[in-house]
Amino acid sequence: MDDYLGTAREISALLRQMEGGRVSTKAIAGYVRRGRLESAGDRVEFRANGATAKVPVYRIGAVRELVAKLDDERRERRALRKVNTPRGA
């Protein structure tokens, strides 16, 4: 599954079902904006009004790996704060 491509909406829905909704479409857009995630191309989607739109797709595994990495970094920061916080502060 990790090598399949999906839109931000598809990946968000998939991960919500599989892993409890750990990443939203807005989070994926933020990762792209900050250069942490790259599109693997575009897909043409058809809209209800008959129009078409190019929608970026991402490798599902890349999103999962990034989310896991960010979770690890968050845990490390929390652990460091606990160690560096004086007792009783």
PDB file of N, CA and C in Angstrom:
ATOM      1  N   MET A   1       0.821  -1.185   0.000  1.00  0.00           N
ATOM      2  CA  MET A   1       0.000   0.000   0.000  1.00  0.00           C
ATOM      3  C   MET A   1       0.867   1.252   0.000  1.00  0.00           C
ATOM      4  N   ASP A   2       2.026   1.206   0.614  1.00  0.00           N
ATOM      5  CA  ASP A   2       2.854   2.404   0.744  1.00  0.00           C
ATOM      6  C   ASP A   2       3.283   2.999  -0.593  1.00  0.00           C
ATOM      7  N   ASP A   3       3.371   2.193  -1.634  1.00  0.00           N
ATOM      8  CA  ASP A   3       3.798   2.698  -2.938  1.00  0.00           C
ATOM      9  C   ASP A   3       2.648   3.224  -3.793  1.00  0.00           C
ATOM     10  N   TYR A   4       1.418   3.077  -3.333  1.00  0.00           N
ATOM     11  CA  TYR A   4       0.280   3.603  -4.082  1.00  0.00           C
ATOM     12  C   TYR A   4       0.207   5.114  -3.921  1.00  0.00           C
ATOM     13  N   LEU A   5      -0.421   5.759  -4.892  1.00  0.00           N
ATOM     14  CA  LEU A   5      -0.571   7.211  -4.873  1.00  0.00           C
ATOM     15  C   LEU A   5      -2.009   7.574  -4.534  1.00  0.00           C
ATOM     16  N   GLY A   6      -2.156   8.680  -3.826  1.00  0.00           N
ATOM     17  CA  GLY A   6      -3.489   9.158  -3.496  1.00  0.00           C
ATOM     18  C   GLY A   6      -3.476  10.658  -3.303  1.00  0.00           C
ATOM     19  N   THR A   7      -4.651  11.256  -3.396  1.00  0.00           N
ATOM     20  CA  THR A   7      -4.783  12.686  -3.132  1.00  0.00           C
ATOM     21  C   THR A   7      -4.732  12.901  -1.620  1.00  0.00           C
ATOM     22  N   ALA A   8      -4.563  14.137  -1.209  1.00  0.00           N
ATOM     23  CA  ALA A   8      -4.547  14.443   0.224  1.00  0.00           C
ATOM     24  C   ALA A   8      -5.837  13.965   0.888  1.00  0.00           C
ATOM     25  N   ARG A   9      -6.962  14.173   0.224  1.00  0.00           N
ATOM     26  CA  ARG A   9      -8.251  13.754   0.781  1.00  0.00           C
ATOM     27  C   ARG A   9      -8.324  12.233   0.928  1.00  0.00           C
ATOM     28  N   GLU A  10      -7.877  11.514  -0.107  1.00  0.00           N
ATOM     29  CA  GLU A  10      -7.913  10.047  -0.056  1.00  0.00           C
ATOM     30  C   GLU A  10      -6.995   9.507   1.040  1.00  0.00           C
ATOM     31  N   ILE A  11      -5.794  10.064   1.127  1.00  0.00           N
ATOM     32  CA  ILE A  11      -4.830   9.577   2.121  1.00  0.00           C
ATOM     33  C   ILE A  11      -5.318   9.879   3.532  1.00  0.00           C
ATOM     34  N   SER A  12      -5.861  11.072   3.731  1.00  0.00           N
ATOM     35  CA  SER A  12      -6.397  11.424   5.041  1.00  0.00           C
ATOM     36  C   SER A  12      -7.499  10.458   5.462  1.00  0.00           C
ATOM     37  N   ALA A  13      -8.417  10.163   4.549  1.00  0.00           N
ATOM     38  CA  ALA A  13      -9.520   9.233   4.855  1.00  0.00           C
ATOM     39  C   ALA A  13      -8.986   7.827   5.122  1.00  0.00           C
ATOM     40  N   LEU A  14      -8.021   7.392   4.338  1.00  0.00           N
ATOM     41  CA  LEU A  14      -7.440   6.059   4.514  1.00  0.00           C
ATOM     42  C   LEU A  14      -6.764   5.940   5.871  1.00  0.00           C
ATOM     43  N   LEU A  15      -5.948   6.920   6.219  1.00  0.00           N
ATOM     44  CA  LEU A  15      -5.239   6.857   7.497  1.00  0.00           C
ATOM     45  C   LEU A  15      -6.184   7.004   8.684  1.00  0.00           C
ATOM     46  N   ARG A  16      -7.289   7.726   8.490  1.00  0.00           N
ATOM     47  CA  ARG A  16      -8.290   7.828   9.560  1.00  0.00           C
ATOM     48  C   ARG A  16      -8.868   6.452   9.861  1.00  0.00           C
ATOM     49  N   GLN A  17      -9.147   5.685   8.800  1.00  0.00           N
ATOM     50  CA  GLN A  17      -9.701   4.339   8.982  1.00  0.00           C
ATOM     51  C   GLN A  17      -8.667   3.381   9.563  1.00  0.00           C
ATOM     52  N   MET A  18      -7.433   3.499   9.102  1.00  0.00           N
ATOM     53  CA  MET A  18      -6.397   2.538   9.496  1.00  0.00           C
ATOM     54  C   MET A  18      -5.720   2.892  10.816  1.00  0.00           C
ATOM     55  N   GLU A  19      -5.488   4.198  11.035  1.00  0.00           N
ATOM     56  CA  GLU A  19      -4.638   4.598  12.148  1.00  0.00           C
ATOM     57  C   GLU A  19      -5.271   5.647  13.049  1.00  0.00           C
ATOM     58  N   GLY A  20      -6.555   5.828  12.956  1.00  0.00           N
ATOM     59  CA  GLY A  20      -7.224   6.731  13.875  1.00  0.00           C
ATOM     60  C   GLY A  20      -7.165   8.207  13.527  1.00  0.00           C
ATOM     61  N   GLY A  21      -7.036   8.545  12.253  1.00  0.00           N
ATOM     62  CA  GLY A  21      -7.143   9.940  11.836  1.00  0.00           C
ATOM     63  C   GLY A  21      -5.989  10.818  12.246  1.00  0.00           C
ATOM     64  N   ARG A  22      -4.793  10.344  12.047  1.00  0.00           N
ATOM     65  CA  ARG A  22      -3.625  11.080  12.502  1.00  0.00           C
ATOM     66  C   ARG A  22      -3.192  12.215  11.594  1.00  0.00           C
ATOM     67  N   VAL A  23      -3.775  12.350  10.417  1.00  0.00           N
ATOM     68  CA  VAL A  23      -3.352  13.414   9.509  1.00  0.00           C
ATOM     69  C   VAL A  23      -4.543  13.943   8.712  1.00  0.00           C
ATOM     70  N   SER A  24      -4.685  15.265   8.711  1.00  0.00           N
ATOM     71  CA  SER A  24      -5.788  15.890   7.982  1.00  0.00           C
ATOM     72  C   SER A  24      -5.303  16.362   6.616  1.00  0.00           C
ATOM     73  N   THR A  25      -6.235  16.730   5.766  1.00  0.00           N
ATOM     74  CA  THR A  25      -5.856  17.272   4.461  1.00  0.00           C
ATOM     75  C   THR A  25      -5.109  18.591   4.637  1.00  0.00           C
ATOM     76  N   LYS A  26      -5.483  19.379   5.633  1.00  0.00           N
ATOM     77  CA  LYS A  26      -4.773  20.642   5.911  1.00  0.00           C
ATOM     78  C   LYS A  26      -3.341  20.377   6.362  1.00  0.00           C
ATOM     79  N   ALA A  27      -3.147  19.329   7.143  1.00  0.00           N
ATOM     80  CA  ALA A  27      -1.785  18.988   7.584  1.00  0.00           C
ATOM     81  C   ALA A  27      -0.936  18.596   6.382  1.00  0.00           C
ATOM     82  N   ILE A  28      -1.487  17.804   5.481  1.00  0.00           N
ATOM     83  CA  ILE A  28      -0.748  17.404   4.285  1.00  0.00           C
ATOM     84  C   ILE A  28      -0.384  18.636   3.461  1.00  0.00           C
ATOM     85  N   ALA A  29      -1.328  19.557   3.295  1.00  0.00           N
ATOM     86  CA  ALA A  29      -1.045  20.798   2.561  1.00  0.00           C
ATOM     87  C   ALA A  29       0.073  21.585   3.249  1.00  0.00           C
ATOM     88  N   GLY A  30       0.075  21.598   4.565  1.00  0.00           N
ATOM     89  CA  GLY A  30       1.129  22.283   5.313  1.00  0.00           C
ATOM     90  C   GLY A  30       2.485  21.638   5.116  1.00  0.00           C
ATOM     91  N   TYR A  31       2.521  20.311   5.086  1.00  0.00           N
ATOM     92  CA  TYR A  31       3.794  19.603   4.850  1.00  0.00           C
ATOM     93  C   TYR A  31       4.355  19.970   3.482  1.00  0.00           C
ATOM     94  N   VAL A  32       3.461  20.066   2.495  1.00  0.00           N
ATOM     95  CA  VAL A  32       3.883  20.425   1.132  1.00  0.00           C
ATOM     96  C   VAL A  32       4.396  21.861   1.125  1.00  0.00           C
ATOM     97  N   ARG A  33       3.654  22.763   1.743  1.00  0.00           N
ATOM     98  CA  ARG A  33       4.036  24.176   1.780  1.00  0.00           C
ATOM     99  C   ARG A  33       5.404  24.384   2.435  1.00  0.00           C
ATOM    100  N   ARG A  34       5.685  23.604   3.478  1.00  0.00           N
ATOM    101  CA  ARG A  34       6.962  23.733   4.187  1.00  0.00           C
ATOM    102  C   ARG A  34       8.075  22.892   3.571  1.00  0.00           C
ATOM    103  N   GLY A  35       7.785  22.227   2.458  1.00  0.00           N
ATOM    104  CA  GLY A  35       8.808  21.465   1.757  1.00  0.00           C
ATOM    105  C   GLY A  35       9.154  20.122   2.379  1.00  0.00           C
ATOM    106  N   ARG A  36       8.278  19.609   3.230  1.00  0.00           N
ATOM    107  CA  ARG A  36       8.531  18.324   3.873  1.00  0.00           C
ATOM    108  C   ARG A  36       7.945  17.157   3.089  1.00  0.00           C
ATOM    109  N   LEU A  37       7.091  17.445   2.133  1.00  0.00           N
ATOM    110  CA  LEU A  37       6.438  16.409   1.333  1.00  0.00           C
ATOM    111  C   LEU A  37       6.330  16.918  -0.098  1.00  0.00           C
ATOM    112  N   GLU A  38       6.639  16.046  -1.048  1.00  0.00           N
ATOM    113  CA  GLU A  38       6.559  16.421  -2.453  1.00  0.00           C
ATOM    114  C   GLU A  38       5.497  15.599  -3.167  1.00  0.00           C
ATOM    115  N   SER A  39       4.860  16.254  -4.107  1.00  0.00           N
ATOM    116  CA  SER A  39       3.870  15.580  -4.939  1.00  0.00           C
ATOM    117  C   SER A  39       4.576  14.561  -5.832  1.00  0.00           C
ATOM    118  N   ALA A  40       3.891  13.462  -6.101  1.00  0.00           N
ATOM    119  CA  ALA A  40       4.421  12.445  -7.013  1.00  0.00           C
ATOM    120  C   ALA A  40       3.797  12.597  -8.397  1.00  0.00           C
ATOM    121  N   GLY A  41       3.144  13.729  -8.629  1.00  0.00           N
ATOM    122  CA  GLY A  41       2.493  13.984  -9.909  1.00  0.00           C
ATOM    123  C   GLY A  41       1.096  14.523  -9.697  1.00  0.00           C
ATOM    124  N   ASP A  42       0.317  14.502 -10.748  1.00  0.00           N
ATOM    125  CA  ASP A  42      -1.055  15.005 -10.700  1.00  0.00           C
ATOM    126  C   ASP A  42      -2.005  13.964 -11.266  1.00  0.00           C
ATOM    127  N   ARG A  43      -3.240  14.071 -10.855  1.00  0.00           N
ATOM    128  CA  ARG A  43      -4.315  13.237 -11.383  1.00  0.00           C
ATOM    129  C   ARG A  43      -5.427  14.173 -11.833  1.00  0.00           C
ATOM    130  N   VAL A  44      -6.064  13.862 -12.917  1.00  0.00           N
ATOM    131  CA  VAL A  44      -7.191  14.670 -13.371  1.00  0.00           C
ATOM    132  C   VAL A  44      -8.455  14.110 -12.721  1.00  0.00           C
ATOM    133  N   GLU A  45      -9.188  14.992 -12.053  1.00  0.00           N
ATOM    134  CA  GLU A  45     -10.454  14.603 -11.430  1.00  0.00           C
ATOM    135  C   GLU A  45     -11.587  15.356 -12.092  1.00  0.00           C
ATOM    136  N   PHE A  46     -12.728  14.720 -12.171  1.00  0.00           N
ATOM    137  CA  PHE A  46     -13.910  15.317 -12.770  1.00  0.00           C
ATOM    138  C   PHE A  46     -14.810  15.849 -11.667  1.00  0.00           C
ATOM    139  N   ARG A  47     -15.245  17.083 -11.818  1.00  0.00           N
ATOM    140  CA  ARG A  47     -16.105  17.738 -10.838  1.00  0.00           C
ATOM    141  C   ARG A  47     -17.571  17.513 -11.186  1.00  0.00           C
ATOM    142  N   ALA A  48     -18.441  17.762 -10.235  1.00  0.00           N
ATOM    143  CA  ALA A  48     -19.880  17.558 -10.428  1.00  0.00           C
ATOM    144  C   ALA A  48     -20.433  18.447 -11.531  1.00  0.00           C
ATOM    145  N   ASN A  49     -19.835  19.618 -11.719  1.00  0.00           N
ATOM    146  CA  ASN A  49     -20.336  20.544 -12.735  1.00  0.00           C
ATOM    147  C   ASN A  49     -19.780  20.242 -14.129  1.00  0.00           C
ATOM    148  N   GLY A  50     -19.037  19.147 -14.261  1.00  0.00           N
ATOM    149  CA  GLY A  50     -18.482  18.744 -15.547  1.00  0.00           C
ATOM    150  C   GLY A  50     -17.076  19.241 -15.807  1.00  0.00           C
ATOM    151  N   ALA A  51     -16.589  20.110 -14.957  1.00  0.00           N
ATOM    152  CA  ALA A  51     -15.231  20.634 -15.110  1.00  0.00           C
ATOM    153  C   ALA A  51     -14.210  19.574 -14.664  1.00  0.00           C
ATOM    154  N   THR A  52     -12.980  19.771 -15.080  1.00  0.00           N
ATOM    155  CA  THR A  52     -11.894  18.895 -14.633  1.00  0.00           C
ATOM    156  C   THR A  52     -10.882  19.734 -13.866  1.00  0.00           C
ATOM    157  N   ALA A  53     -10.126  19.072 -13.003  1.00  0.00           N
ATOM    158  CA  ALA A  53      -9.091  19.761 -12.232  1.00  0.00           C
ATOM    159  C   ALA A  53      -7.917  18.819 -12.035  1.00  0.00           C
ATOM    160  N   LYS A  54      -6.716  19.375 -12.113  1.00  0.00           N
ATOM    161  CA  LYS A  54      -5.524  18.599 -11.781  1.00  0.00           C
ATOM    162  C   LYS A  54      -5.348  18.639 -10.271  1.00  0.00           C
ATOM    163  N   VAL A  55      -5.222  17.472  -9.682  1.00  0.00           N
ATOM    164  CA  VAL A  55      -5.079  17.359  -8.232  1.00  0.00           C
ATOM    165  C   VAL A  55      -3.765  16.645  -7.951  1.00  0.00           C
ATOM    166  N   PRO A  56      -2.914  17.202  -7.067  1.00  0.00           N
ATOM    167  CA  PRO A  56      -1.652  16.528  -6.770  1.00  0.00           C
ATOM    168  C   PRO A  56      -1.887  15.216  -6.030  1.00  0.00           C
ATOM    169  N   VAL A  57      -1.043  14.237  -6.309  1.00  0.00           N
ATOM    170  CA  VAL A  57      -1.086  12.953  -5.607  1.00  0.00           C
ATOM    171  C   VAL A  57       0.241  12.746  -4.882  1.00  0.00           C
ATOM    172  N   TYR A  58       0.171  11.974  -3.822  1.00  0.00           N
ATOM    173  CA  TYR A  58       1.328  11.730  -2.972  1.00  0.00           C
ATOM    174  C   TYR A  58       1.458  10.235  -2.728  1.00  0.00           C
ATOM    175  N   ARG A  59       2.681   9.788  -2.519  1.00  0.00           N
ATOM    176  CA  ARG A  59       2.919   8.390  -2.179  1.00  0.00           C
ATOM    177  C   ARG A  59       2.434   8.181  -0.751  1.00  0.00           C
ATOM    178  N   ILE A  60       1.546   7.229  -0.553  1.00  0.00           N
ATOM    179  CA  ILE A  60       0.957   6.979   0.763  1.00  0.00           C
ATOM    180  C   ILE A  60       2.051   6.701   1.795  1.00  0.00           C
ATOM    181  N   GLY A  61       3.048   5.926   1.416  1.00  0.00           N
ATOM    182  CA  GLY A  61       4.135   5.609   2.341  1.00  0.00           C
ATOM    183  C   GLY A  61       4.916   6.835   2.753  1.00  0.00           C
ATOM    184  N   ALA A  62       5.074   7.801   1.855  1.00  0.00           N
ATOM    185  CA  ALA A  62       5.800   9.030   2.192  1.00  0.00           C
ATOM    186  C   ALA A  62       5.047   9.815   3.265  1.00  0.00           C
ATOM    187  N   VAL A  63       3.730   9.859   3.156  1.00  0.00           N
ATOM    188  CA  VAL A  63       2.925  10.561   4.162  1.00  0.00           C
ATOM    189  C   VAL A  63       3.010   9.819   5.492  1.00  0.00           C
ATOM    190  N   ARG A  64       2.867   8.510   5.470  1.00  0.00           N
ATOM    191  CA  ARG A  64       2.946   7.722   6.710  1.00  0.00           C
ATOM    192  C   ARG A  64       4.303   7.871   7.379  1.00  0.00           C
ATOM    193  N   GLU A  65       5.380   7.831   6.585  1.00  0.00           N
ATOM    194  CA  GLU A  65       6.730   7.973   7.139  1.00  0.00           C
ATOM    195  C   GLU A  65       6.917   9.351   7.749  1.00  0.00           C
ATOM    196  N   LEU A  66       6.436  10.388   7.072  1.00  0.00           N
ATOM    197  CA  LEU A  66       6.575  11.744   7.590  1.00  0.00           C
ATOM    198  C   LEU A  66       5.798  11.917   8.893  1.00  0.00           C
ATOM    199  N   VAL A  67       4.576  11.408   8.943  1.00  0.00           N
ATOM    200  CA  VAL A  67       3.771  11.518  10.158  1.00  0.00           C
ATOM    201  C   VAL A  67       4.461  10.792  11.315  1.00  0.00           C
ATOM    202  N   ALA A  68       5.011   9.614  11.053  1.00  0.00           N
ATOM    203  CA  ALA A  68       5.722   8.872  12.102  1.00  0.00           C
ATOM    204  C   ALA A  68       6.952   9.653  12.564  1.00  0.00           C
ATOM    205  N   LYS A  69       7.690  10.235  11.632  1.00  0.00           N
ATOM    206  CA  LYS A  69       8.881  11.020  11.977  1.00  0.00           C
ATOM    207  C   LYS A  69       8.500  12.226  12.835  1.00  0.00           C
ATOM    208  N   LEU A  70       7.434  12.923  12.445  1.00  0.00           N
ATOM    209  CA  LEU A  70       6.994  14.089  13.210  1.00  0.00           C
ATOM    210  C   LEU A  70       6.516  13.694  14.600  1.00  0.00           C
ATOM    211  N   ASP A  71       5.843  12.552  14.717  1.00  0.00           N
ATOM    212  CA  ASP A  71       5.424  12.046  16.036  1.00  0.00           C
ATOM    213  C   ASP A  71       6.639  11.763  16.908  1.00  0.00           C
ATOM    214  N   ASP A  72       7.666  11.139  16.326  1.00  0.00           N
ATOM    215  CA  ASP A  72       8.898  10.862  17.076  1.00  0.00           C
ATOM    216  C   ASP A  72       9.560  12.148  17.541  1.00  0.00           C
ATOM    217  N   GLU A  73       9.637  13.139  16.656  1.00  0.00           N
ATOM    218  CA  GLU A  73      10.244  14.426  17.020  1.00  0.00           C
ATOM    219  C   GLU A  73       9.468  15.095  18.149  1.00  0.00           C
ATOM    220  N   ARG A  74       8.136  15.023  18.103  1.00  0.00           N
ATOM    221  CA  ARG A  74       7.303  15.596  19.171  1.00  0.00           C
ATOM    222  C   ARG A  74       7.581  14.907  20.502  1.00  0.00           C
ATOM    223  N   ARG A  75       7.660  13.573  20.468  1.00  0.00           N
ATOM    224  CA  ARG A  75       7.942  12.819  21.699  1.00  0.00           C
ATOM    225  C   ARG A  75       9.311  13.195  22.277  1.00  0.00           C
ATOM    226  N   GLU A  76      10.301  13.342  21.400  1.00  0.00           N
ATOM    227  CA  GLU A  76      11.641  13.717  21.858  1.00  0.00           C
ATOM    228  C   GLU A  76      11.633  15.102  22.497  1.00  0.00           C
ATOM    229  N   ARG A  77      10.943  16.053  21.880  1.00  0.00           N
ATOM    230  CA  ARG A  77      10.869  17.408  22.455  1.00  0.00           C
ATOM    231  C   ARG A  77      10.201  17.393  23.818  1.00  0.00           C
ATOM    232  N   ARG A  78       9.121  16.618  23.948  1.00  0.00           N
ATOM    233  CA  ARG A  78       8.438  16.518  25.249  1.00  0.00           C
ATOM    234  C   ARG A  78       9.345  15.907  26.299  1.00  0.00           C
ATOM    235  N   ALA A  79      10.056  14.872  25.919  1.00  0.00           N
ATOM    236  CA  ALA A  79      10.975  14.220  26.861  1.00  0.00           C
ATOM    237  C   ALA A  79      12.074  15.185  27.293  1.00  0.00           C
ATOM    238  N   LEU A  80      12.604  15.958  26.352  1.00  0.00           N
ATOM    239  CA  LEU A  80      13.645  16.933  26.698  1.00  0.00           C
ATOM    240  C   LEU A  80      13.110  18.024  27.614  1.00  0.00           C
ATOM    241  N   ARG A  81      11.881  18.469  27.372  1.00  0.00           N
ATOM    242  CA  ARG A  81      11.285  19.479  28.249  1.00  0.00           C
ATOM    243  C   ARG A  81      11.153  18.958  29.664  1.00  0.00           C
ATOM    244  N   LYS A  82      10.748  17.687  29.800  1.00  0.00           N
ATOM    245  CA  LYS A  82      10.612  17.102  31.132  1.00  0.00           C
ATOM    246  C   LYS A  82      11.957  17.039  31.834  1.00  0.00           C
ATOM    247  N   VAL A  83      12.989  16.664  31.081  1.00  0.00           N
ATOM    248  CA  VAL A  83      14.334  16.544  31.672  1.00  0.00           C
ATOM    249  C   VAL A  83      14.877  17.919  32.038  1.00  0.00           C
ATOM    250  N   ASN A  84      14.614  18.923  31.213  1.00  0.00           N
ATOM    251  CA  ASN A  84      15.185  20.248  31.415  1.00  0.00           C
ATOM    252  C   ASN A  84      14.329  21.164  32.306  1.00  0.00           C
ATOM    253  N   THR A  85      13.165  20.725  32.699  1.00  0.00           N
ATOM    254  CA  THR A  85      12.307  21.520  33.567  1.00  0.00           C
ATOM    255  C   THR A  85      12.669  21.248  35.019  1.00  0.00           C
ATOM    256  N   PRO A  86      13.022  22.298  35.761  1.00  0.00           N
ATOM    257  CA  PRO A  86      13.353  22.081  37.185  1.00  0.00           C
ATOM    258  C   PRO A  86      12.171  21.516  37.945  1.00  0.00           C
ATOM    259  N   ARG A  87      12.449  20.687  38.885  1.00  0.00           N
ATOM    260  CA  ARG A  87      11.396  20.064  39.699  1.00  0.00           C
ATOM    261  C   ARG A  87      10.644  21.149  40.468  1.00  0.00           C
ATOM    262  N   GLY A  88       9.324  21.068  40.443  1.00  0.00           N
ATOM    263  CA  GLY A  88       8.495  22.031  41.152  1.00  0.00           C
ATOM    264  C   GLY A  88       8.224  23.296  40.357  1.00  0.00           C
ATOM    265  N   ALA A  89       8.697  23.351  39.137  1.00  0.00           N
ATOM    266  CA  ALA A  89       8.497  24.567  38.326  1.00  0.00           C
ATOM    267  C   ALA A  89       7.149  24.551  37.652  1.00  0.00           C
TER     268      ALA A  89
END
